[in-house]
Amino acid sequence: MTKSVKWEWEITSKTSWFVNFKELYFYKDLLLSQTRKDFLGAYQQTLLGPLWVLIQPLLTVGIFVIVFNNILGVKTDGYPPMLFNMIGVTLWTLFSDIFTNTSRTFTQNAAVFNKVYFPRVIVALSALLLQLLLFGVQLLLLGSVFTYYALTNQVTFHASTLPLALVAVVITSGIAFGAGLIFSVLTAKYRDLTSLTQLVIRLLMFVTPVFFTLSVVPQKVNWVVMLNPLSSMFELFRAAFTGTYHGTLNAITFSVLFMTIIVTAGVLLFNKMGDKLLDVL
């Protein structure tokens, strides 16, 4: 007599476009352990360890101040150059790190994927979670610098605009995550794209208001910067601290729509192509 067994889920050769949230919830502990593993892997055998989370943005800001403000004379709307650049660098680091780490999901975990089954998106989500945690630390540093300038009456505190920072972080993270998922599939199949994406990320920074504001962009090339969905988010993030927004409501709407489309496309493509890529890794 055969006893029927009711499985909680079944692993088959078929792939789906959609996320199995029930299965994803079952692997929630793996998500946390993978995030911890990524964190330890990033800073083990380093002399300064997690202090690099703060040192890297500080060094970047220092170089930006010297090159863009002191040498090239880029205006900062009257705000202290260090604070002005730190606002842009903090959000740019979040975008860049989420995109870069997510886009390496298949190329850096091929050996594990070929041996053990678990939802591949767990690795991408752990990269997103870790970068958000590190961003929280860098945000504390930014808050400390802003508080110093506020207490010394060099800037004005705008409590009413601070929630704008959350909007900018969510939309920017979404764009980075969605684009990272898409490029994780593309770079797994076409390795040449790995070098190309690194170059594109570096160039993208120069058409994103990281070390400048939209107010200093010449009118005739302003449309180039506004085609970048990150532009309004960086202006919005800076406005959360300075109280001055140089973009438009339409630009914010464009960024929200772009984020929705790219996250949806990224998740669908990642789920459909994820297991098929194991044959070429």
Short mmCIF file of N, CA, C and O in Angstrom, two decimals, residues 168-276:
data_model
loop_
_atom_site.label_atom_id
_atom_site.label_comp_id
_atom_site.label_asym_id
_atom_site.label_seq_id
_atom_site.Cartn_x
_atom_site.Cartn_y
_atom_site.Cartn_z
N ALA A 168 14.48 59.01 -1.34
CA ALA A 168 15.64 58.92 -2.25
C ALA A 168 16.39 57.61 -2.06
O ALA A 168 16.81 56.98 -3.04
N VAL A 169 16.52 57.16 -0.81
CA VAL A 169 17.24 55.91 -0.54
C VAL A 169 16.48 54.71 -1.11
O VAL A 169 17.08 53.82 -1.73
N VAL A 170 15.17 54.70 -0.92
CA VAL A 170 14.36 53.57 -1.41
C VAL A 170 14.41 53.49 -2.93
O VAL A 170 14.64 52.41 -3.51
N ILE A 171 14.21 54.62 -3.60
CA ILE A 171 14.20 54.61 -5.08
C ILE A 171 15.59 54.30 -5.64
O ILE A 171 15.73 53.49 -6.57
N THR A 172 16.62 54.89 -5.06
CA THR A 172 17.98 54.63 -5.52
C THR A 172 18.36 53.16 -5.31
O THR A 172 18.96 52.53 -6.20
N SER A 173 18.03 52.61 -4.15
CA SER A 173 18.32 51.20 -3.88
C SER A 173 17.57 50.30 -4.86
O SER A 173 18.12 49.29 -5.33
N GLY A 174 16.32 50.66 -5.14
CA GLY A 174 15.53 49.86 -6.07
C GLY A 174 16.13 49.85 -7.46
O GLY A 174 16.21 48.79 -8.11
N ILE A 175 16.55 51.01 -7.94
CA ILE A 175 17.17 51.09 -9.27
C ILE A 175 18.46 50.26 -9.30
O ILE A 175 18.71 49.51 -10.26
N ALA A 176 19.27 50.39 -8.27
CA ALA A 176 20.54 49.63 -8.22
C ALA A 176 20.27 48.13 -8.17
O ALA A 176 20.95 47.35 -8.85
N PHE A 177 19.29 47.72 -7.36
CA PHE A 177 18.99 46.29 -7.21
C PHE A 177 18.42 45.71 -8.51
O PHE A 177 18.84 44.63 -8.95
N GLY A 178 17.47 46.41 -9.10
CA GLY A 178 16.88 45.93 -10.35
C GLY A 178 17.90 45.82 -11.46
O GLY A 178 17.96 44.81 -12.17
N ALA A 179 18.72 46.87 -11.62
CA ALA A 179 19.76 46.85 -12.65
C ALA A 179 20.79 45.76 -12.34
O ALA A 179 21.28 45.08 -13.25
N GLY A 180 21.10 45.57 -11.06
CA GLY A 180 22.06 44.53 -10.67
C GLY A 180 21.56 43.14 -11.02
O GLY A 180 22.33 42.29 -11.48
N LEU A 181 20.27 42.88 -10.80
CA LEU A 181 19.69 41.58 -11.16
C LEU A 181 19.80 41.31 -12.65
O LEU A 181 20.15 40.21 -13.09
N ILE A 182 19.48 42.33 -13.45
CA ILE A 182 19.55 42.18 -14.91
C ILE A 182 20.98 41.90 -15.36
O ILE A 182 21.25 40.98 -16.13
N PHE A 183 21.92 42.68 -14.83
CA PHE A 183 23.31 42.50 -15.25
C PHE A 183 23.94 41.24 -14.65
O PHE A 183 24.94 40.75 -15.19
N SER A 184 23.38 40.71 -13.56
CA SER A 184 23.90 39.44 -13.04
C SER A 184 23.64 38.32 -14.05
O SER A 184 24.46 37.40 -14.19
N VAL A 185 22.51 38.41 -14.73
CA VAL A 185 22.19 37.42 -15.77
C VAL A 185 23.05 37.65 -17.00
O VAL A 185 23.61 36.71 -17.57
N LEU A 186 23.16 38.90 -17.41
CA LEU A 186 23.91 39.22 -18.64
C LEU A 186 25.40 38.92 -18.49
O LEU A 186 26.03 38.36 -19.40
N THR A 187 25.99 39.30 -17.34
CA THR A 187 27.43 39.07 -17.16
C THR A 187 27.76 37.60 -16.97
O THR A 187 28.88 37.17 -17.23
N ALA A 188 26.78 36.81 -16.49
CA ALA A 188 27.02 35.37 -16.36
C ALA A 188 27.16 34.72 -17.74
O ALA A 188 27.91 33.76 -17.92
N LYS A 189 26.44 35.27 -18.71
CA LYS A 189 26.46 34.69 -20.05
C LYS A 189 27.51 35.34 -20.94
O LYS A 189 28.13 34.68 -21.77
N TYR A 190 27.70 36.63 -20.74
CA TYR A 190 28.68 37.37 -21.55
C TYR A 190 29.66 38.07 -20.60
O TYR A 190 29.40 39.17 -20.12
N ARG A 191 30.79 37.43 -20.32
CA ARG A 191 31.72 37.92 -19.30
C ARG A 191 32.34 39.27 -19.67
O ARG A 191 32.79 40.00 -18.79
N ASP A 192 32.38 39.60 -20.97
CA ASP A 192 32.94 40.89 -21.36
C ASP A 192 32.19 42.06 -20.73
O ASP A 192 32.74 43.13 -20.52
N LEU A 193 30.92 41.81 -20.45
CA LEU A 193 30.09 42.88 -19.89
C LEU A 193 30.53 43.28 -18.49
O LEU A 193 30.20 44.37 -18.02
N THR A 194 31.26 42.40 -17.80
CA THR A 194 31.72 42.72 -16.45
C THR A 194 32.62 43.97 -16.46
O THR A 194 32.44 44.89 -15.66
N SER A 195 33.57 44.00 -17.37
CA SER A 195 34.46 45.16 -17.48
C SER A 195 33.69 46.38 -17.97
O SER A 195 33.93 47.51 -17.53
N LEU A 196 32.74 46.14 -18.89
CA LEU A 196 31.97 47.25 -19.43
C LEU A 196 31.10 47.90 -18.35
O LEU A 196 31.00 49.13 -18.29
N THR A 197 30.49 47.09 -17.50
CA THR A 197 29.62 47.66 -16.46
C THR A 197 30.42 48.50 -15.47
O THR A 197 29.94 49.52 -14.98
N GLN A 198 31.65 48.05 -15.17
CA GLN A 198 32.49 48.83 -14.25
C GLN A 198 32.81 50.20 -14.85
O GLN A 198 32.82 51.22 -14.16
N LEU A 199 33.06 50.21 -16.17
CA LEU A 199 33.34 51.48 -16.85
C LEU A 199 32.10 52.38 -16.87
O LEU A 199 32.18 53.59 -16.60
N VAL A 200 30.95 51.76 -17.13
CA VAL A 200 29.70 52.52 -17.20
C VAL A 200 29.38 53.15 -15.85
O VAL A 200 28.95 54.31 -15.77
N ILE A 201 29.60 52.39 -14.77
CA ILE A 201 29.34 52.92 -13.43
C ILE A 201 30.21 54.14 -13.14
O ILE A 201 29.74 55.15 -12.58
N ARG A 202 31.49 54.07 -13.54
CA ARG A 202 32.38 55.22 -13.31
C ARG A 202 31.91 56.44 -14.10
O ARG A 202 31.90 57.56 -13.59
N LEU A 203 31.52 56.21 -15.37
CA LEU A 203 31.07 57.32 -16.20
C LEU A 203 29.73 57.87 -15.74
O LEU A 203 29.47 59.07 -15.84
N LEU A 204 28.88 56.97 -15.23
CA LEU A 204 27.55 57.40 -14.78
C LEU A 204 27.64 58.43 -13.66
O LEU A 204 26.79 59.32 -13.56
N MET A 205 28.67 58.33 -12.85
CA MET A 205 28.83 59.27 -11.74
C MET A 205 28.97 60.71 -12.23
O MET A 205 28.54 61.65 -11.56
N PHE A 206 29.54 60.87 -13.44
CA PHE A 206 29.77 62.23 -13.95
C PHE A 206 28.52 62.87 -14.53
O PHE A 206 28.52 64.06 -14.82
N VAL A 207 27.45 62.07 -14.74
CA VAL A 207 26.18 62.65 -15.17
C VAL A 207 25.13 62.49 -14.07
O VAL A 207 23.93 62.51 -14.33
N THR A 208 25.62 62.29 -12.85
CA THR A 208 24.75 62.22 -11.67
C THR A 208 25.20 63.31 -10.70
O THR A 208 26.41 63.47 -10.48
N PRO A 209 24.27 64.06 -10.13
CA PRO A 209 24.64 65.17 -9.22
C PRO A 209 25.28 64.69 -7.90
O PRO A 209 24.72 64.90 -6.82
N VAL A 210 26.44 64.05 -8.01
CA VAL A 210 27.16 63.59 -6.81
C VAL A 210 27.99 64.73 -6.24
O VAL A 210 27.93 65.02 -5.04
N PHE A 211 28.77 65.39 -7.11
CA PHE A 211 29.65 66.47 -6.64
C PHE A 211 29.24 67.83 -7.21
O PHE A 211 29.99 68.79 -7.13
N PHE A 212 28.06 67.89 -7.80
CA PHE A 212 27.51 69.16 -8.30
C PHE A 212 25.99 69.13 -8.15
O PHE A 212 25.41 68.08 -7.82
N THR A 213 25.36 70.27 -8.36
CA THR A 213 23.90 70.31 -8.34
C THR A 213 23.40 70.66 -9.73
O THR A 213 24.15 71.14 -10.59
N LEU A 214 22.12 70.43 -9.96
CA LEU A 214 21.54 70.72 -11.27
C LEU A 214 21.59 72.22 -11.58
O LEU A 214 21.54 72.63 -12.74
N SER A 215 21.73 73.05 -10.54
CA SER A 215 21.73 74.49 -10.74
C SER A 215 22.98 74.97 -11.49
O SER A 215 22.97 76.06 -12.07
N VAL A 216 24.06 74.18 -11.48
CA VAL A 216 25.30 74.59 -12.16
C VAL A 216 25.43 73.94 -13.54
O VAL A 216 26.40 74.19 -14.25
N VAL A 217 24.46 73.09 -13.91
CA VAL A 217 24.51 72.43 -15.22
C VAL A 217 23.99 73.39 -16.28
O VAL A 217 22.89 73.93 -16.14
N PRO A 218 24.75 73.65 -17.35
CA PRO A 218 24.27 74.53 -18.43
C PRO A 218 22.94 74.05 -19.00
O PRO A 218 22.73 72.85 -19.15
N GLN A 219 22.07 74.99 -19.32
CA GLN A 219 20.72 74.65 -19.79
C GLN A 219 20.73 73.74 -21.01
O GLN A 219 19.90 72.84 -21.14
N LYS A 220 21.70 73.98 -21.93
CA LYS A 220 21.69 73.23 -23.19
C LYS A 220 22.04 71.74 -23.01
O LYS A 220 21.77 70.93 -23.89
N VAL A 221 22.69 71.38 -21.90
CA VAL A 221 23.00 69.97 -21.65
C VAL A 221 22.27 69.42 -20.43
O VAL A 221 22.51 68.30 -20.00
N ASN A 222 21.35 70.22 -19.90
CA ASN A 222 20.62 69.81 -18.70
C ASN A 222 19.79 68.54 -18.97
O ASN A 222 19.63 67.68 -18.09
N TRP A 223 19.28 68.42 -20.21
CA TRP A 223 18.44 67.27 -20.54
C TRP A 223 19.23 65.95 -20.44
O TRP A 223 18.65 64.89 -20.14
N VAL A 224 20.54 66.01 -20.66
CA VAL A 224 21.37 64.80 -20.57
C VAL A 224 21.37 64.28 -19.13
O VAL A 224 21.20 63.09 -18.87
N VAL A 225 21.53 65.21 -18.19
CA VAL A 225 21.54 64.82 -16.77
C VAL A 225 20.16 64.37 -16.33
O VAL A 225 20.02 63.39 -15.57
N MET A 226 19.11 65.03 -16.85
CA MET A 226 17.76 64.68 -16.41
C MET A 226 17.27 63.36 -16.99
O MET A 226 16.30 62.77 -16.50
N LEU A 227 17.91 62.89 -18.07
CA LEU A 227 17.57 61.56 -18.59
C LEU A 227 18.01 60.47 -17.63
O LEU A 227 17.54 59.33 -17.69
N ASN A 228 18.94 60.82 -16.75
CA ASN A 228 19.43 59.88 -15.75
C ASN A 228 18.41 59.83 -14.59
O ASN A 228 18.21 60.82 -13.90
N PRO A 229 17.77 58.67 -14.37
CA PRO A 229 16.75 58.60 -13.30
C PRO A 229 17.32 58.80 -11.91
O PRO A 229 16.55 59.01 -10.96
N LEU A 230 18.65 58.74 -11.77
CA LEU A 230 19.25 58.95 -10.45
C LEU A 230 19.37 60.44 -10.11
O LEU A 230 19.50 60.80 -8.94
N SER A 231 19.33 61.30 -11.12
CA SER A 231 19.58 62.73 -10.90
C SER A 231 18.62 63.33 -9.88
O SER A 231 19.03 63.99 -8.92
N SER A 232 17.33 63.11 -10.08
CA SER A 232 16.35 63.70 -9.16
C SER A 232 16.47 63.11 -7.76
O SER A 232 16.20 63.78 -6.76
N MET A 233 16.89 61.83 -7.67
CA MET A 233 17.03 61.21 -6.34
C MET A 233 18.20 61.80 -5.57
O MET A 233 18.13 61.99 -4.35
N PHE A 234 19.30 62.10 -6.27
CA PHE A 234 20.44 62.73 -5.58
C PHE A 234 20.11 64.16 -5.18
O PHE A 234 20.53 64.63 -4.11
N GLU A 235 19.35 64.85 -6.01
CA GLU A 235 18.90 66.19 -5.63
C GLU A 235 17.96 66.12 -4.44
O GLU A 235 18.00 66.97 -3.54
N LEU A 236 17.10 65.09 -4.44
CA LEU A 236 16.14 64.94 -3.34
C LEU A 236 16.86 64.59 -2.04
O LEU A 236 16.52 65.12 -0.97
N PHE A 237 17.85 63.73 -2.13
CA PHE A 237 18.62 63.35 -0.94
C PHE A 237 19.37 64.56 -0.39
O PHE A 237 19.42 64.77 0.83
N ARG A 238 19.93 65.37 -1.27
CA ARG A 238 20.65 66.57 -0.82
C ARG A 238 19.67 67.59 -0.23
O ARG A 238 19.97 68.26 0.76
N ALA A 239 18.46 67.66 -0.84
CA ALA A 239 17.45 68.60 -0.33
C ALA A 239 16.99 68.24 1.07
O ALA A 239 16.56 69.10 1.84
N ALA A 240 17.07 66.94 1.41
CA ALA A 240 16.68 66.52 2.76
C ALA A 240 17.54 67.20 3.81
O ALA A 240 17.09 67.46 4.93
N PHE A 241 18.79 67.52 3.46
CA PHE A 241 19.71 68.15 4.42
C PHE A 241 19.79 69.66 4.22
O PHE A 241 19.93 70.40 5.19
N THR A 242 19.71 70.11 2.96
CA THR A 242 19.90 71.53 2.70
C THR A 242 18.58 72.31 2.62
O THR A 242 18.57 73.53 2.74
N GLY A 243 17.49 71.57 2.34
CA GLY A 243 16.20 72.24 2.22
C GLY A 243 15.95 72.84 0.86
O GLY A 243 14.92 73.48 0.64
N THR A 244 16.88 72.63 -0.09
CA THR A 244 16.75 73.20 -1.44
C THR A 244 16.75 72.09 -2.48
O THR A 244 17.72 71.32 -2.58
N TYR A 245 15.66 72.00 -3.27
CA TYR A 245 15.56 70.99 -4.32
C TYR A 245 15.62 71.66 -5.68
O TYR A 245 14.84 72.57 -5.96
N HIS A 246 16.54 71.21 -6.55
CA HIS A 246 16.72 71.83 -7.86
C HIS A 246 16.04 71.07 -8.99
O HIS A 246 16.15 71.47 -10.14
N GLY A 247 15.36 69.98 -8.67
CA GLY A 247 14.69 69.21 -9.71
C GLY A 247 13.24 69.58 -9.87
O GLY A 247 12.80 70.63 -9.41
N THR A 248 12.49 68.70 -10.53
CA THR A 248 11.06 68.93 -10.75
C THR A 248 10.27 67.72 -10.24
O THR A 248 10.83 66.63 -10.05
N LEU A 249 8.96 67.90 -10.08
CA LEU A 249 8.10 66.79 -9.67
C LEU A 249 8.05 65.72 -10.77
O LEU A 249 7.99 64.52 -10.49
N ASN A 250 8.06 66.16 -12.03
CA ASN A 250 8.06 65.21 -13.14
C ASN A 250 9.30 64.32 -13.11
O ASN A 250 9.24 63.13 -13.46
N ALA A 251 10.42 64.89 -12.71
CA ALA A 251 11.66 64.12 -12.64
C ALA A 251 11.56 63.03 -11.57
O ALA A 251 12.04 61.91 -11.75
N ILE A 252 10.92 63.37 -10.45
CA ILE A 252 10.74 62.37 -9.39
C ILE A 252 9.81 61.27 -9.87
O ILE A 252 10.05 60.07 -9.64
N THR A 253 8.73 61.65 -10.56
CA THR A 253 7.79 60.66 -11.10
C THR A 253 8.50 59.73 -12.08
O THR A 253 8.27 58.51 -12.07
N PHE A 254 9.34 60.30 -12.92
CA PHE A 254 10.12 59.50 -13.87
C PHE A 254 11.00 58.48 -13.15
O PHE A 254 11.09 57.31 -13.54
N SER A 255 11.64 58.91 -12.07
CA SER A 255 12.52 58.01 -11.31
C SER A 255 11.72 56.87 -10.67
O SER A 255 12.16 55.71 -10.66
N VAL A 256 10.54 57.20 -10.14
CA VAL A 256 9.71 56.17 -9.51
C VAL A 256 9.26 55.13 -10.54
O VAL A 256 9.32 53.91 -10.30
N LEU A 257 8.81 55.61 -11.70
CA LEU A 257 8.37 54.70 -12.76
C LEU A 257 9.53 53.84 -13.26
O LEU A 257 9.38 52.63 -13.48
N PHE A 258 10.69 54.47 -13.41
CA PHE A 258 11.88 53.73 -13.88
C PHE A 258 12.25 52.64 -12.87
O PHE A 258 12.56 51.51 -13.25
N MET A 259 12.21 52.99 -11.59
CA MET A 259 12.54 52.00 -10.56
C MET A 259 11.56 50.84 -10.58
O MET A 259 11.96 49.67 -10.50
N THR A 260 10.28 51.14 -10.72
CA THR A 260 9.26 50.08 -10.75
C THR A 260 9.48 49.13 -11.92
O THR A 260 9.42 47.90 -11.77
N ILE A 261 9.76 49.70 -13.08
CA ILE A 261 9.95 48.88 -14.28
C ILE A 261 11.22 48.04 -14.18
O ILE A 261 11.21 46.84 -14.48
N ILE A 262 12.31 48.64 -13.73
CA ILE A 262 13.58 47.90 -13.74
C ILE A 262 13.62 46.84 -12.64
O ILE A 262 14.22 45.77 -12.82
N VAL A 263 12.97 47.08 -11.50
CA VAL A 263 12.90 46.05 -10.46
C VAL A 263 12.04 44.88 -10.94
O VAL A 263 12.41 43.71 -10.77
N THR A 264 10.91 45.19 -11.55
CA THR A 264 10.03 44.14 -12.06
C THR A 264 10.75 43.31 -13.13
O THR A 264 10.74 42.08 -13.09
N ALA A 265 11.38 44.01 -14.08
CA ALA A 265 12.10 43.32 -15.15
C ALA A 265 13.25 42.49 -14.58
O ALA A 265 13.49 41.35 -15.00
N GLY A 266 13.96 43.05 -13.61
CA GLY A 266 15.09 42.35 -13.02
C GLY A 266 14.68 41.08 -12.30
O GLY A 266 15.30 40.02 -12.46
N VAL A 267 13.62 41.16 -11.50
CA VAL A 267 13.16 39.99 -10.75
C VAL A 267 12.66 38.90 -11.70
O VAL A 267 12.97 37.71 -11.53
N LEU A 268 11.88 39.29 -12.71
CA LEU A 268 11.34 38.32 -13.65
C LEU A 268 12.46 37.62 -14.42
O LEU A 268 12.48 36.39 -14.55
N LEU A 269 13.41 38.41 -14.93
CA LEU A 269 14.51 37.84 -15.71
C LEU A 269 15.40 36.95 -14.84
O LEU A 269 15.82 35.87 -15.26
N PHE A 270 15.67 37.41 -13.62
CA PHE A 270 16.53 36.66 -12.70
C PHE A 270 15.92 35.29 -12.38
O PHE A 270 16.60 34.27 -12.40
N ASN A 271 14.64 35.26 -12.09
CA ASN A 271 13.98 34.00 -11.74
C ASN A 271 13.87 33.05 -12.92
O ASN A 271 14.03 31.84 -12.79
N LYS A 272 13.59 33.61 -14.10
CA LYS A 272 13.41 32.77 -15.28
C LYS A 272 14.73 32.20 -15.78
O LYS A 272 14.79 31.02 -16.18
N MET A 273 15.78 32.99 -15.74
CA MET A 273 17.05 32.58 -16.34
C MET A 273 18.04 32.03 -15.33
O MET A 273 19.04 31.43 -15.71
N GLY A 274 17.78 32.23 -14.02
CA GLY A 274 18.76 31.87 -13.00
C GLY A 274 19.30 30.46 -13.11
O GLY A 274 20.51 30.24 -13.25
N ASP A 275 18.42 29.46 -13.05
CA ASP A 275 18.87 28.07 -13.06
C ASP A 275 19.38 27.63 -14.42
O ASP A 275 20.23 26.75 -14.53
N LYS A 276 18.88 28.26 -15.49
CA LYS A 276 19.36 27.91 -16.83
C LYS A 276 20.81 28.32 -17.03
O LYS A 276 21.53 27.73 -17.82
#
